[in-house]
Short mmCIF file of C-alpha atoms and ligand atoms in Angstrom, two decimals:
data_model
loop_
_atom_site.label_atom_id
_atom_site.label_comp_id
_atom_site.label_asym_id
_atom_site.label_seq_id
_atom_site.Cartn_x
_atom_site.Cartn_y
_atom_site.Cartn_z
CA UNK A 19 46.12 59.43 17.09
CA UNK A 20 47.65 61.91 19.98
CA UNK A 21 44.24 64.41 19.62
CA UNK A 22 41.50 61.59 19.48
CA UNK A 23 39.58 62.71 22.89
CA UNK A 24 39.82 66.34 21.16
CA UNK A 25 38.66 65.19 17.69
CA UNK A 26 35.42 63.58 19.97
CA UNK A 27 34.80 66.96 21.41
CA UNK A 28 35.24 68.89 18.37
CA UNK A 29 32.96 66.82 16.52
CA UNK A 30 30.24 66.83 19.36
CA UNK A 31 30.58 70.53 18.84
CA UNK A 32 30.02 70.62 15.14
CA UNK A 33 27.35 68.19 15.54
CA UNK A 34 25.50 70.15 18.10
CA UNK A 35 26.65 73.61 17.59
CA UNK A 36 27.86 75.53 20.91
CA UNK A 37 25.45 77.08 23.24
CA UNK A 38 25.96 80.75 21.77
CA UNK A 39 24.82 84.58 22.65
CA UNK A 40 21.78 84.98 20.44
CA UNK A 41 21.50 88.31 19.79
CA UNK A 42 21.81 88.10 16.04
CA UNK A 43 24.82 89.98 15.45
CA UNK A 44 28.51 89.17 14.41
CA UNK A 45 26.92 85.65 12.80
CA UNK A 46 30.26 86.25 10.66
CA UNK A 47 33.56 87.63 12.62
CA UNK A 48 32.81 91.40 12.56
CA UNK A 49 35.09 93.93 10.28
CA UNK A 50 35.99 97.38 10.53
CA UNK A 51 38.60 100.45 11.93
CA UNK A 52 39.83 100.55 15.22
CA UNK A 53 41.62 103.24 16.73
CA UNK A 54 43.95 101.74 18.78
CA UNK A 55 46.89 100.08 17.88
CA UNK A 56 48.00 102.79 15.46
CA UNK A 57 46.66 105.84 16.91
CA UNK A 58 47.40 104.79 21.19
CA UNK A 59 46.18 107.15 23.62
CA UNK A 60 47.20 110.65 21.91
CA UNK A 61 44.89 113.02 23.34
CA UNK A 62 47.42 116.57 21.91
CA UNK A 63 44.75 118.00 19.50
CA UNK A 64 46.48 120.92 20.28
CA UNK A 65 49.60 119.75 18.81
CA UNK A 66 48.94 116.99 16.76
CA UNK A 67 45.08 117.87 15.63
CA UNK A 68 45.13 115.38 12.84
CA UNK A 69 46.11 112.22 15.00
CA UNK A 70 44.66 112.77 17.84
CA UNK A 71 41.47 110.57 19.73
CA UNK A 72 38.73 112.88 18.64
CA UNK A 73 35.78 113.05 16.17
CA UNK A 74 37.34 114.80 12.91
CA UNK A 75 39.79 111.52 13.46
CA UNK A 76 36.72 108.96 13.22
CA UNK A 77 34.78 110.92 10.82
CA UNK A 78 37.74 111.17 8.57
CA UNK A 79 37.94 107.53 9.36
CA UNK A 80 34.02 106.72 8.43
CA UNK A 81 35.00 109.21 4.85
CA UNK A 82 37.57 106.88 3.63
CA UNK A 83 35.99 103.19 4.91
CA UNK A 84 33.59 104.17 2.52
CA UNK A 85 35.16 106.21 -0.38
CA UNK A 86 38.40 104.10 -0.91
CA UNK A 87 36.27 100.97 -1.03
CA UNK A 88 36.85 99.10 2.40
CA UNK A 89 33.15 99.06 3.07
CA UNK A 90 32.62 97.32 -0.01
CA UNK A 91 34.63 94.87 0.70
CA UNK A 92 32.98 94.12 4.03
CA UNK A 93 34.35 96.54 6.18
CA UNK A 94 31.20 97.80 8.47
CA UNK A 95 32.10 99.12 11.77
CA UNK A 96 34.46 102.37 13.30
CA UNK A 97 35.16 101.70 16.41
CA UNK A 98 36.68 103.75 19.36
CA UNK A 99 39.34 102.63 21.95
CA UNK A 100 40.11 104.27 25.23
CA UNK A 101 41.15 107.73 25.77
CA UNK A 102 37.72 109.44 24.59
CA UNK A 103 35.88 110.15 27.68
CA UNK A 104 35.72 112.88 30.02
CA UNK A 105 37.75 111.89 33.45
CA UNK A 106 34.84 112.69 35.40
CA UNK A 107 30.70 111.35 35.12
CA UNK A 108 28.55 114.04 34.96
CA UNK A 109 26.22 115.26 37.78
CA UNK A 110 23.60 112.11 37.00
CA UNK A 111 26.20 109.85 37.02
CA UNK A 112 26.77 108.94 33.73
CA UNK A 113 29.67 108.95 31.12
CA UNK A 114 30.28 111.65 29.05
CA UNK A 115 33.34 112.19 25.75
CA UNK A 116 35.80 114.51 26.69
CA UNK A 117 34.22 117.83 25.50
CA UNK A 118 37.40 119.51 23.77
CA UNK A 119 37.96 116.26 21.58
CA UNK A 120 34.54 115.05 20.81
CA UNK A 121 32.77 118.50 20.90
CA UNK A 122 29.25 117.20 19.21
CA UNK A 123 28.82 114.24 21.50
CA UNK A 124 28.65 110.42 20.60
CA UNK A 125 25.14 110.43 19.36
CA UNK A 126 25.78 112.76 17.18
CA UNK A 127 28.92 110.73 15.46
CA UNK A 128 26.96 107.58 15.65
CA UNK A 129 24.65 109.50 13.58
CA UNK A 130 27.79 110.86 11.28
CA UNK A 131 28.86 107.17 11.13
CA UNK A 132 25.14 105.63 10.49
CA UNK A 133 24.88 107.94 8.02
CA UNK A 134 27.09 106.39 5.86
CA UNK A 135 25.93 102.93 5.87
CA UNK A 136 28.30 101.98 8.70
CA UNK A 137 28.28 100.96 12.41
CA UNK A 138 29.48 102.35 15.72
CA UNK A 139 31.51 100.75 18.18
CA UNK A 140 32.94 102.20 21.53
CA UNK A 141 35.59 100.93 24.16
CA UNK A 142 34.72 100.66 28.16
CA UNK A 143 36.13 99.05 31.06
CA UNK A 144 34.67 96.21 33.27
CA UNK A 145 37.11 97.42 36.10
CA UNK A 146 36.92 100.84 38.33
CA UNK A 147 38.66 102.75 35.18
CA UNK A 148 39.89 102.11 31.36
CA UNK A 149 43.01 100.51 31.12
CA UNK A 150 44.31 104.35 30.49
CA UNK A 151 43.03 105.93 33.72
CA UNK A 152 39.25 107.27 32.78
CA UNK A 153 36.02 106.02 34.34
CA UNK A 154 35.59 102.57 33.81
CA UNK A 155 31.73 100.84 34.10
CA UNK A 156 32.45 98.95 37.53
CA UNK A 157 28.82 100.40 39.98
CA UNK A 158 27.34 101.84 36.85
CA UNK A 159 26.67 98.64 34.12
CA UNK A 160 23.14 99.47 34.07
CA UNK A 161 23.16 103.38 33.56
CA UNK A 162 26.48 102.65 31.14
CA UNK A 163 24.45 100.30 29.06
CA UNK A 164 21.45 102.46 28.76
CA UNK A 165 23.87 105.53 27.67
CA UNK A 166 25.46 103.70 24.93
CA UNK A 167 22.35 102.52 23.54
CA UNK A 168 21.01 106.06 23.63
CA UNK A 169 23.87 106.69 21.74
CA UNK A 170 22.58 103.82 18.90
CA UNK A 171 25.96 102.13 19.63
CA UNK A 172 26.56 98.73 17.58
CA UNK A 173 29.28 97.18 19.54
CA UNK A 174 31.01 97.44 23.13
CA UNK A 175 34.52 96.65 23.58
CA UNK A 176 34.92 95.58 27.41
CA UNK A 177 38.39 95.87 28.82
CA UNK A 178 39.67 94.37 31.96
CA UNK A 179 41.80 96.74 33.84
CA UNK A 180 41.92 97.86 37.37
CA UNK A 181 39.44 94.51 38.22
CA UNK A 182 39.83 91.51 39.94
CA UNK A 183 39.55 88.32 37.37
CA UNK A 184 37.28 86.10 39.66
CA UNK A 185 34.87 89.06 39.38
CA UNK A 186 34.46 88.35 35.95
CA UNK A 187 32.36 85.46 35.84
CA UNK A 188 30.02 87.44 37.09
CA UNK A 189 30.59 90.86 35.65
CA UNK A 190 30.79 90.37 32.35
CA UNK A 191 27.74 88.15 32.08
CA UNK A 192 26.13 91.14 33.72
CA UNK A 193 27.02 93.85 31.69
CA UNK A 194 25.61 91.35 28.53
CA UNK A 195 22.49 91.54 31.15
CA UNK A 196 22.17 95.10 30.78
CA UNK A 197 22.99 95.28 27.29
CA UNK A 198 20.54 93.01 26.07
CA UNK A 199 17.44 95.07 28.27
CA UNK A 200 18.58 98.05 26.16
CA UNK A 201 16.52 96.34 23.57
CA UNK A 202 19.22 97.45 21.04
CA UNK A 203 21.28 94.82 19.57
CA UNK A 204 25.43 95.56 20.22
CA UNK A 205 28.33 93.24 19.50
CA UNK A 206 29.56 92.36 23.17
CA UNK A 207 33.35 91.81 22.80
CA UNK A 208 35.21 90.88 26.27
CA UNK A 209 38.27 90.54 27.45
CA UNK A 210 37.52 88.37 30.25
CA UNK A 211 39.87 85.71 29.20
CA UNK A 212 42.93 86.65 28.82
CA UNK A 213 42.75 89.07 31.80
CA UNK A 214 41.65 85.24 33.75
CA UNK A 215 44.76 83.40 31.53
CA UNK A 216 46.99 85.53 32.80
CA UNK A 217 45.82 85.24 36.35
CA UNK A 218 46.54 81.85 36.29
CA UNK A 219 42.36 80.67 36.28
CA UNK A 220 41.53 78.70 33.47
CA UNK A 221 38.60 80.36 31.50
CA UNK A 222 35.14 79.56 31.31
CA UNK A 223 34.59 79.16 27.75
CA UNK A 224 31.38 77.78 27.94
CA UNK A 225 29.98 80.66 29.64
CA UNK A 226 32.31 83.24 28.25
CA UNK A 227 30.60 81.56 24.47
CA UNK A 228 27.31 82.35 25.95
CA UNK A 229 27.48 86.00 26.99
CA UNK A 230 30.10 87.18 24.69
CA UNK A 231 30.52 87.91 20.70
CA UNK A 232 34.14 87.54 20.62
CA UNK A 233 36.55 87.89 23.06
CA UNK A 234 40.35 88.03 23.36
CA UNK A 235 42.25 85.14 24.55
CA UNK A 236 46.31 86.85 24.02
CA UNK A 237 48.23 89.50 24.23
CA UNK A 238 47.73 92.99 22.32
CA UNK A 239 49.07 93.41 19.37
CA UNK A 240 52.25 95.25 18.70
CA UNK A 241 53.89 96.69 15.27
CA UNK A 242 56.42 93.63 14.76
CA UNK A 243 56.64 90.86 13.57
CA UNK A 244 58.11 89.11 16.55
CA UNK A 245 54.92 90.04 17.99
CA UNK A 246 52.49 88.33 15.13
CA UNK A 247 54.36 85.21 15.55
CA UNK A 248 54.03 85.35 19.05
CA UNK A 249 49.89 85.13 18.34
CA UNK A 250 50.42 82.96 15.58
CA UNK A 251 52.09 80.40 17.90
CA UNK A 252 49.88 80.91 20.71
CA UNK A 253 46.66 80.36 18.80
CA UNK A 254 48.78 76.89 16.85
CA UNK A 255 50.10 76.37 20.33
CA UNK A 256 46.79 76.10 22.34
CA UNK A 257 44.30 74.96 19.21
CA UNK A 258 42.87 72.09 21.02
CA UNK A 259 40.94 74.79 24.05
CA UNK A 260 40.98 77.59 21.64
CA UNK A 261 39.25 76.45 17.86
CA UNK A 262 36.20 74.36 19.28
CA UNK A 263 35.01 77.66 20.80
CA UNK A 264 34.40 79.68 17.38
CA UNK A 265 31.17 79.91 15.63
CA UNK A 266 28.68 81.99 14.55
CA UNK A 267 27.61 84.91 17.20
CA UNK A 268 30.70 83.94 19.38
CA UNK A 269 34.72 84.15 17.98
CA UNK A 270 38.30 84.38 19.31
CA UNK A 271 39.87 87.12 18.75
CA UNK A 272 43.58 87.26 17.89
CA UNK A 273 43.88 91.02 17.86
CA UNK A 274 43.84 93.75 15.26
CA UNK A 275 45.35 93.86 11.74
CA UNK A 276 48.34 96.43 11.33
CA UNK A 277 48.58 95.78 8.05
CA UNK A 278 49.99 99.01 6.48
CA UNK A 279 51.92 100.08 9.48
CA UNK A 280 55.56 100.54 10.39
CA UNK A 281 56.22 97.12 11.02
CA UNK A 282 55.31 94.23 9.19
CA UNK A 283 57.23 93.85 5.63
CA UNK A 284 54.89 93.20 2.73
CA UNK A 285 55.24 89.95 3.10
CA UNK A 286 54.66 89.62 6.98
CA UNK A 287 51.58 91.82 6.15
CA UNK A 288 50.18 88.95 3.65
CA UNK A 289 50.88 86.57 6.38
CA UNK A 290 48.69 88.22 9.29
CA UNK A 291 45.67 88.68 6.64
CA UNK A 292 45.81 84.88 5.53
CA UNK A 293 46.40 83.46 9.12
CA UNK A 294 43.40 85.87 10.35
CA UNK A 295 41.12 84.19 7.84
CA UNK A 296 41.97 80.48 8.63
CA UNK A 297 41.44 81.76 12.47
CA UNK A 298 38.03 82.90 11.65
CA UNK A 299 39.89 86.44 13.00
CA UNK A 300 37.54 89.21 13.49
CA UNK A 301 39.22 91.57 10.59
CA UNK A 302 39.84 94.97 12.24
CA UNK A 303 42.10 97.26 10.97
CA UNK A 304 44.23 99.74 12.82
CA UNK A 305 46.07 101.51 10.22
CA UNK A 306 45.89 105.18 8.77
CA UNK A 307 43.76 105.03 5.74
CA UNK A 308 44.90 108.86 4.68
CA UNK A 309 48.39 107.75 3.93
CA UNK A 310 48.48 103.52 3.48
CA UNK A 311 50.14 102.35 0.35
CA UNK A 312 47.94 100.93 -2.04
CA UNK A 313 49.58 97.43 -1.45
CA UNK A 314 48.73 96.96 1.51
CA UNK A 315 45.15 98.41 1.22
CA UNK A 316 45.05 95.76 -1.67
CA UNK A 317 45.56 92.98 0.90
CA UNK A 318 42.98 94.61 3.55
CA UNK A 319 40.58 94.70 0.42
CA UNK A 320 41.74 90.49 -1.00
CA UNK A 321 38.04 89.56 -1.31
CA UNK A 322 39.13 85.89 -1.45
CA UNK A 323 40.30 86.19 1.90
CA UNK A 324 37.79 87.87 3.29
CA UNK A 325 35.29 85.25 2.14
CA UNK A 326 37.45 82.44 3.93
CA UNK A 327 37.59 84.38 6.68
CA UNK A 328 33.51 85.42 6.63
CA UNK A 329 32.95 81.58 5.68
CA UNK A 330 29.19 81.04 7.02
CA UNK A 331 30.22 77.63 8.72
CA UNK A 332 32.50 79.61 10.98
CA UNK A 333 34.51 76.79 11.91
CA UNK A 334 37.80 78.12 12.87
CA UNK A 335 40.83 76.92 11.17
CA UNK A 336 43.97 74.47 12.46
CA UNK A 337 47.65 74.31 12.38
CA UNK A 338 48.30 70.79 10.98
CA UNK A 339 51.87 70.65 10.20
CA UNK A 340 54.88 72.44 11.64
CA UNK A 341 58.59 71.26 11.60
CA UNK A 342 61.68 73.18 10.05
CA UNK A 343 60.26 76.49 10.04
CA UNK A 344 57.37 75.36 7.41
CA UNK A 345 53.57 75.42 9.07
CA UNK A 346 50.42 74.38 7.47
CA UNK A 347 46.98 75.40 8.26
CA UNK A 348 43.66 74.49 6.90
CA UNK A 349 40.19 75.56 7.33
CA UNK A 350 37.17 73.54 6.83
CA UNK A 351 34.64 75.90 4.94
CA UNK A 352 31.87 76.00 1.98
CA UNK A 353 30.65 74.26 -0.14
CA UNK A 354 30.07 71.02 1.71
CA UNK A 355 28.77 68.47 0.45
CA UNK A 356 27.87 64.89 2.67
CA UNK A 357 30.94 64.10 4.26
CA UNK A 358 33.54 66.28 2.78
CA UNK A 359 34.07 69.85 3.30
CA UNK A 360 36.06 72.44 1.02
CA UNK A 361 38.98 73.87 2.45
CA UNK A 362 41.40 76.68 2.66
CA UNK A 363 45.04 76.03 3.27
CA UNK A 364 47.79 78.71 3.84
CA UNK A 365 51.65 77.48 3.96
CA UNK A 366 53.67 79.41 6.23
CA UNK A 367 57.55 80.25 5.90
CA UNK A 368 58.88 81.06 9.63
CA UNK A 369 62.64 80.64 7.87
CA UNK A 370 65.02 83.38 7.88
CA UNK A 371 67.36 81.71 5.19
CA UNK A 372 66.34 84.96 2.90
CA UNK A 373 65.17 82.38 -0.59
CA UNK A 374 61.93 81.02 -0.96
CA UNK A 375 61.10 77.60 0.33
CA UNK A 376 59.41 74.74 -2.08
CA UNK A 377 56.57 73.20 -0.74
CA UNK A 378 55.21 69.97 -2.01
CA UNK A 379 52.30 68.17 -0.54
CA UNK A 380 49.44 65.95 -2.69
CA UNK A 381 45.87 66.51 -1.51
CA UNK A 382 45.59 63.33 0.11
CA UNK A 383 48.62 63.78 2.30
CA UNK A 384 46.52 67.41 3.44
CA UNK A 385 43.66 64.76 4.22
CA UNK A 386 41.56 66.43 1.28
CA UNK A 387 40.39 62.51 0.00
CA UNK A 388 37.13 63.80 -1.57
CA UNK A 389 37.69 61.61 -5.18
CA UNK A 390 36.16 64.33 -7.17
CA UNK A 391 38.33 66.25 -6.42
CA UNK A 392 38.81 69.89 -5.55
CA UNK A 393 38.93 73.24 -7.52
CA UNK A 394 42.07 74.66 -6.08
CA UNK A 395 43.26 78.68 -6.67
CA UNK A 396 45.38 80.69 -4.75
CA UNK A 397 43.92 83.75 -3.13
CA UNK A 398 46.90 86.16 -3.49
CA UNK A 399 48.25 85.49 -6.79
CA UNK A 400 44.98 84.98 -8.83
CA UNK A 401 46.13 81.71 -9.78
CA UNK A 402 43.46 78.64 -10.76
CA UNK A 403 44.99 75.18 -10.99
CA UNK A 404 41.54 73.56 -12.04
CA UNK A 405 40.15 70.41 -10.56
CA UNK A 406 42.87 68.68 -8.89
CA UNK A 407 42.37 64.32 -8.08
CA UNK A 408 43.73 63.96 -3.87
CA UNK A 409 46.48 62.65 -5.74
CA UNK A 410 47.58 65.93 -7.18
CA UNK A 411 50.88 66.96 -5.93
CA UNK A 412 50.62 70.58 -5.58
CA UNK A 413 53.98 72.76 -5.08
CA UNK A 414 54.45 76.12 -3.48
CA UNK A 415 57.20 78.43 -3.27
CA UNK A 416 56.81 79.90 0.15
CA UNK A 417 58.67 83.44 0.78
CA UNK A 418 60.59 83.98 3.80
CA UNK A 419 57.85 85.07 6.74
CA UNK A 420 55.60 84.92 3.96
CA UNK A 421 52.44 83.06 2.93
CA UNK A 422 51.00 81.11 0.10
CA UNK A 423 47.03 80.55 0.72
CA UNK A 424 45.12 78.24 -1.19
CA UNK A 425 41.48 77.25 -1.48
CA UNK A 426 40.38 73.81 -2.16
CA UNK A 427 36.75 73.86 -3.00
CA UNK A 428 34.66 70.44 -4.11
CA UNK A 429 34.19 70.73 -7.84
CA UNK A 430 31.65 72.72 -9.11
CA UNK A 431 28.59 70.20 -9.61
CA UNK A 432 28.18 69.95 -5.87
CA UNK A 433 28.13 74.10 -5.55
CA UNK A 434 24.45 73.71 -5.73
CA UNK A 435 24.41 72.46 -2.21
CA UNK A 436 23.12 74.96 0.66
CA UNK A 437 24.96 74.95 3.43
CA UNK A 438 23.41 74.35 6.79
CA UNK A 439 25.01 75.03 10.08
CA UNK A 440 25.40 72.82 11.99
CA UNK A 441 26.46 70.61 9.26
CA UNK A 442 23.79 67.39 9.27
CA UNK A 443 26.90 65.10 8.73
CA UNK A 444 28.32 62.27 11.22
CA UNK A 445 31.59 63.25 10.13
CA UNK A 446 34.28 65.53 11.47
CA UNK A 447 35.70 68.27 9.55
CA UNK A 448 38.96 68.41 11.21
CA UNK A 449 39.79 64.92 11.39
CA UNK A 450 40.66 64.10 7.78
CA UNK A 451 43.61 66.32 8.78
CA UNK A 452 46.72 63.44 8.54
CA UNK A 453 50.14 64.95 7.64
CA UNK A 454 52.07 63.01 9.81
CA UNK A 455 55.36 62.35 8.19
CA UNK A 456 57.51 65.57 7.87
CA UNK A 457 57.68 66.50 4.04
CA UNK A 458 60.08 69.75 3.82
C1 LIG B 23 37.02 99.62 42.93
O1 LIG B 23 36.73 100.71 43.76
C2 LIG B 23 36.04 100.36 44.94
C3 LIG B 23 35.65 101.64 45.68
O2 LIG B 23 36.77 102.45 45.84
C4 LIG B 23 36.91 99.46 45.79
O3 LIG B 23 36.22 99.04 46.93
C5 LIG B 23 37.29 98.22 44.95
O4 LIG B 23 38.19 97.41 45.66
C6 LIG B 23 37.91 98.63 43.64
N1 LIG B 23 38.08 97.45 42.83
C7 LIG B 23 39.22 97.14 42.24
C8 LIG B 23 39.22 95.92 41.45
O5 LIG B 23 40.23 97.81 42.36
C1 LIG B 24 18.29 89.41 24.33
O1 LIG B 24 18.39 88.04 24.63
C2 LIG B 24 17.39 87.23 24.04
C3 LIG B 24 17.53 85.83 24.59
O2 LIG B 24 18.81 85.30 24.28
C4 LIG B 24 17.51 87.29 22.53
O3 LIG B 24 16.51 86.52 21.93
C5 LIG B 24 17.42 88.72 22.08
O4 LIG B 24 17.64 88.82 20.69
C6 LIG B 24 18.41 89.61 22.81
N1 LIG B 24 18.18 90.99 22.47
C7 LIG B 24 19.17 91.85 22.26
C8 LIG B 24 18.74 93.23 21.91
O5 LIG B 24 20.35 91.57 22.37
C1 LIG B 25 30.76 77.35 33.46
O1 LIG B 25 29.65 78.07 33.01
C2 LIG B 25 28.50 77.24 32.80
C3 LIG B 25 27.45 78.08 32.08
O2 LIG B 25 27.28 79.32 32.71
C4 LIG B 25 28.05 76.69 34.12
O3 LIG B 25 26.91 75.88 33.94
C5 LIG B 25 29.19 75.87 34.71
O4 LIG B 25 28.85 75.43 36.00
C6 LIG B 25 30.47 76.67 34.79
N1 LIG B 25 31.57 75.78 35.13
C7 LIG B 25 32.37 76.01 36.14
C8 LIG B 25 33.48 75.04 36.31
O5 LIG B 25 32.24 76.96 36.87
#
């Protein structure tokens, strides 16, 4: 088989479990509201006072996570992107919100945000400023970390701009330093490794796994759907360096959801919210609650997917099967029970030939041998097939740039099982994996 030295590592891994940050936090891929790819850099309050980067936007933010049921459904932190601070430290040196746009201060939204039940999360920049032009942390890590943890911050997102990649071996595991002597526990997301991809180094990951929460390995996402498959097919494309690196405290991250945007079609939509869950995605949405159509809030708020993509395991999912425009991907998550795992799998139409496409596979051929059998539903269209033999052929219609996710779970007897992590098998969950003939 072409990936055996990979399936040897992989397994290792799950055996072992990867040398992770251990700070307790993001144990599942974290979920919430970020600013930017919806609402940019638009600093015109004067103008535009309802869109622009300033607290009434976050608070009314915070209002609706809450009261249209997102934080319910797992959605815990609001998070801030670039374009909120001042251009200038103050006199001691430290960073400070522009004072027009965030008039109460951070604390003081943190404390807006907290009180709702949710968390805080802010944007800096490893490099001498933010990818946008203001201060970034590069001289000041240790006074930077101490302000954001006076401001009861719950997660740092560390850009790369205006820095030097080989720097960052060294400056990001610093900053994580600094952060971790606040005493306050954040989520540490970096961007060390794309920002070293595209340099032409080849990442760390065994470090970058060990100082960092998540991190982004691609480019940032646009509103298109040329631009989702682009991830989509870098993520299939590079599986073998990017999937053994995901587990609990320590994810990739393929970018936000815009889900509910301009771009995406409601079927491309259903496509980036299954693929984000077999990616163990962290689930951040970048989308203006005020005015999203309840569609597409209903596939933010799928609580089937969210529990693939929160599966405690937190192994990240595989493409096993592209040819003709048809992908497959599968998942290996909970229950578990000896050597088999349950599974979610997600078919994936890249055709453009405007019907849907029939997809028929048996369990067995999807490597899913377990001779109970599996409990199989589908997670968008609140379908249950029952217990299904590996036999079983099961067919899909898939929709053009749509999705049909599945999930295969080992029949309910063995439910009673508690899953441990790393699972205390011999056996590889990726490796039953065998479509090897091309079916469609
Ligand atoms: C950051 O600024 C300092 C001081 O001006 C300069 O020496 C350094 O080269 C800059 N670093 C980058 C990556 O531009
Ligand atoms: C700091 O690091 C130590 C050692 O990894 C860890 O046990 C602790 O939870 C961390 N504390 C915070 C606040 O991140
Ligand atoms: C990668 O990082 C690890 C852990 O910090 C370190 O032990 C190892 O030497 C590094 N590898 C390379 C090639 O620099």
């Amino acid at each position: 088989m072409k990936y055996g030295a990979l399936f040897v590592a992989v397994f290792c891994t799950a055996l072992t479990g990867v040398v992770g940050l251990e700070n307790g936090v993001a144990r599942t891929p974290p979920m919430g509201w970020l600013s930017w790819e919806r609402f940019r850099c638009n600093t015109d309050c004067k103008n535009d006072p309802e869109n622009c980067i300033s607290d009434r936007l976050f608070r009314t933010m915070t209002d609706l996570v809450v009261s249209e049921g997102y934080a319910a459904a797992g959605y815990q932190y609001i998070n801030i992107d670039d374009c909120w601070l001042e251009k200038e430290r103050n006199f001691r040196g430290e960073l400070q919100p522009d004072r027009e746009r965030f008039p109460y201060g951070l604390r003081n939204l943190a404390d807006y945000v907290h009180a709702k039940g949710l968390k805080f999360g802010i944007y800096e920049d490893f490099g001498n400023y933010t990818c946008a032009g203001y201060p970034g942390i590069l001289g000041y890590l240790e006074t930077d970390a101490n302000t954001f943890a006076s401001w009861d911050v719950d997660y740092v997102k560390l850009d790369g701009c205006y820095s030097h990649p080989r720097d960052m071996d060294r400056g990001y595991p610093e900053f994580g330093y600094h952060l971790n002597r606040t005493g306050r526990a954040m989520v540490y997301s970096c961007s060390w490794p794309v920002y070293q991809i595209y340099a032409g180094m080849a990442p760390n990951f065994t470090s970058i796994i060990e100082h960092c929460n998540l991190w982004r390995n691609f480019d940032d996402i646009q509103d298109s759907w040329s631009s989702l498959e682009s991830i989509i097919d870098y993520y299939g494309n590079n599986q073998d360096v990017i999937v053994p690196n995901a587990g609990p405290g320590h994810w990739n991250d393929p970018d936000m959801l815009i889900i509910g945007n301009f771009g995406l079609s409601y079927e491309q939509c259903k496509t980036q919210m299954a693929l984000w869950a077999i990616l163990a995605a962290p689930l951040l949405m970048s989308v203006d609650l005020r005015t999203i159509r309840p569609e597409y809030k209903a596939i933010l708020q799928n609580k089937k997917i969210i529990a693939v993509d929160q599966d405690p395991l937190g192994f990240q999912g595989r493409r096993i099967y592209k040819h003709n425009g048809i992908e497959i991907w599968a998942r290996p998550i909970t229950p578990v029970q000896q050597n088999y795992f349950s599974y979610a799998v997600a078919f994936l139409n890249r055709r453009t030939d405007g019907t849907p496409s029939d997809v028929a596979v048996t369990l067995k051929e999807l490597g899913l041998v377990y001779p109970g059998g599996y409990v199989v539903e589908d997670l968008y269209e609140n379908v249950n097939y029952g217990l299904l033999t590996p036999s079983t052929k099961i067919k899909v219609k898939v929709n053009p740039s749509g999705v049909v996710i599945l999930r295969a779970d080992l029949q309910p007897s063995f439910q009673k099982y508690r899953p441990v992590f790393p699972p205390q098998s011999t056996y590889d969950p990726y490796q039953v994996f065998q479509v090897q003939r091309n079916y469609f």
